[in-house]
XYZ file of C-alpha atoms in Angstrom:
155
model
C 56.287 -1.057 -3.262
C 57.977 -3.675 -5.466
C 54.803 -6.431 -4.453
C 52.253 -3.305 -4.964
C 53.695 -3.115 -8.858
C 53.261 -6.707 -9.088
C 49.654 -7.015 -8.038
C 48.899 -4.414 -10.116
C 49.931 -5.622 -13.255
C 48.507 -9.073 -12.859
C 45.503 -7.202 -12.362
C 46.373 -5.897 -15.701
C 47.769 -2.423 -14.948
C 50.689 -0.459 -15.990
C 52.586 1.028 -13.409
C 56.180 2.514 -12.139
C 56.771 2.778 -8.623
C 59.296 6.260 -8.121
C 60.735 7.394 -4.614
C 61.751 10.701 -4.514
C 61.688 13.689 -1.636
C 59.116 16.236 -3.268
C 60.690 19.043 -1.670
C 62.813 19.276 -3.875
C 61.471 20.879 -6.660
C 63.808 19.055 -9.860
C 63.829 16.117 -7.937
C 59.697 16.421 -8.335
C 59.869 17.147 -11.729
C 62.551 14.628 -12.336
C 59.643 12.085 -11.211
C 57.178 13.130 -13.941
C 59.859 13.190 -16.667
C 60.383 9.245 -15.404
C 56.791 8.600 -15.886
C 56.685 10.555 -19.368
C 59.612 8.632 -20.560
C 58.332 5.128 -19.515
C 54.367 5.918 -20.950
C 54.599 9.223 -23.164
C 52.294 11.265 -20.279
C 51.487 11.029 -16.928
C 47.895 10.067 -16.410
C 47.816 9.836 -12.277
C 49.710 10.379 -9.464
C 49.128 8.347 -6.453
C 51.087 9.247 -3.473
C 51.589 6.797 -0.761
C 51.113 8.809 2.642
C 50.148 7.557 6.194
C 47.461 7.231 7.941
C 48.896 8.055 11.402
C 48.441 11.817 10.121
C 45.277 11.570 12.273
C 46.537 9.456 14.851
C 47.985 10.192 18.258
C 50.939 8.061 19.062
C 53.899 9.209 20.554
C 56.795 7.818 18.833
C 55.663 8.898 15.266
C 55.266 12.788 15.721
C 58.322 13.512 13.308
C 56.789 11.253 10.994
C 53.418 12.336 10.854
C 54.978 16.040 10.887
C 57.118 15.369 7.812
C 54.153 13.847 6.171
C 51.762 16.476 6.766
C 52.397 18.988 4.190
C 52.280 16.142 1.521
C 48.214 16.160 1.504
C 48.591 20.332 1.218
C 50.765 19.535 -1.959
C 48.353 17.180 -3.872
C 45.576 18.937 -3.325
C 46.418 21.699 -5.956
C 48.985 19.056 -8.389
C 46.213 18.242 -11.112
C 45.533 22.093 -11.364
C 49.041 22.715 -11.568
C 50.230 20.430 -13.673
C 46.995 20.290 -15.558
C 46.342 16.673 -15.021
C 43.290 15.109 -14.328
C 44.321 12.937 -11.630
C 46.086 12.909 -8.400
C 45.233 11.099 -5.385
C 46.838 10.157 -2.004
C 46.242 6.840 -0.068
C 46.863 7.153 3.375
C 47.119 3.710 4.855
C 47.663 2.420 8.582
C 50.862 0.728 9.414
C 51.253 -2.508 6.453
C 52.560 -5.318 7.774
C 55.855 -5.587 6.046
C 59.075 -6.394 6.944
C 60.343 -3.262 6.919
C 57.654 -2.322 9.308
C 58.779 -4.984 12.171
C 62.173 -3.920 11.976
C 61.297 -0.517 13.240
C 58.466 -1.603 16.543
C 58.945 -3.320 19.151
C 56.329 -6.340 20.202
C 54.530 -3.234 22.477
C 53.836 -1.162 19.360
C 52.772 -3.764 16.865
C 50.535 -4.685 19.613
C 48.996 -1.033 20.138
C 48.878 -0.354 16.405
C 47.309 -3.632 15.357
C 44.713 -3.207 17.960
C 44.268 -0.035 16.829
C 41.909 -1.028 13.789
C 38.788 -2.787 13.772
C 40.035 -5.912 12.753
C 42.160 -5.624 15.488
C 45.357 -6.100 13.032
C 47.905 -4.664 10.819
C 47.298 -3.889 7.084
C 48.703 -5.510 4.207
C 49.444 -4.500 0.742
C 46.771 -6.893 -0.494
C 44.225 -4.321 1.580
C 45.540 -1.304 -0.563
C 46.049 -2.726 -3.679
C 42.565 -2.613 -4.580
C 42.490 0.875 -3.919
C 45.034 1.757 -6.697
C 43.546 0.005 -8.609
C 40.246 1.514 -8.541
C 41.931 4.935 -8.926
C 43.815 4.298 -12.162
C 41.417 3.168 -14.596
C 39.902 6.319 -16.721
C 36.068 5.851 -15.088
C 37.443 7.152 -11.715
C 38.765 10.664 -13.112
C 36.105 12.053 -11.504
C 37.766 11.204 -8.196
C 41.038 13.812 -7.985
C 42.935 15.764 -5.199
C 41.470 13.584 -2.579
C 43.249 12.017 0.387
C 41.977 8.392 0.675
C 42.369 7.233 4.229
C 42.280 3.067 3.472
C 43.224 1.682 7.156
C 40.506 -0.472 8.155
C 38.888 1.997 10.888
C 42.602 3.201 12.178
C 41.995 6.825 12.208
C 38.639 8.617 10.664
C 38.029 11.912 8.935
């Protein structure tokens, strides 16, 4: 997340990367009072999910199960909080370090050849993403689940 904040502001974007579990409701709206207190309002949300929400791989059922209700949760925030934007990128696995620390050789294999390009994703593939969500002429675009995983899964 810490490289995603970085690429974003030498693209010339303000950002602030939180982590919190949104199931708990203060620690949700402990995440918005962050983002009020660093820019004075919150003008998007863009939650990180995953991809393998529409994939079918055995060791990641939990995963994909205590992702799922995420998507049901955004798809009302900007009502709710009456905001105009809030989006979620779902990407496939990112190659990261953190990443290869939890797969063995087997799984890296199946999940890299699981794309089109027949490889992992990187942050540099998502990345543009954000960034084409946070500018003002893309407020248009809100409550949507943005599946960016070179061909992984489709909707």
């Amino acid at each position: 997340m810490l490289k995603t904040a970085k690429m974003m502001k030498d693209l010339g974007r303000k950002s602030q990367i939180v982590q919190g579990d949104i199931r708990s409701a203060s620690v949700a709206e402990n995440l918005f009072i962050q983002g009020v207190e660093a820019f004075g309002k919150v003008d998007i949300v863009i939650n990180i999910g995953t991809s393998l929400l529409g994939a079918f791989t055995g060791n990641y059922v939990l995963y994909a199960g205590s992702k799922a209700p995420r998507e049901h949760l955004l798809e009302p925030l900007p009502k709710k909080l009456g905001q105009e934007e809030s989006q979620s990128i779902c990407p496939s696995p990112i190659d990261t370090t953190f990443f290869h620390a939890q797969e063995d050789p087997q799984s890296i294999q199946y999940l890299s050849a699981a794309s089109v390009s027949n490889r992992l994703g990187t942050v540099e593939d998502i990345v543009p993403m954000v960034s084409f969500l946070a500018p003002e002429q893309a407020q248009w675009t809100t409550g949507q689940t943005l599946f960016v995983n070179g061909g992984f899964v489709t909707r």
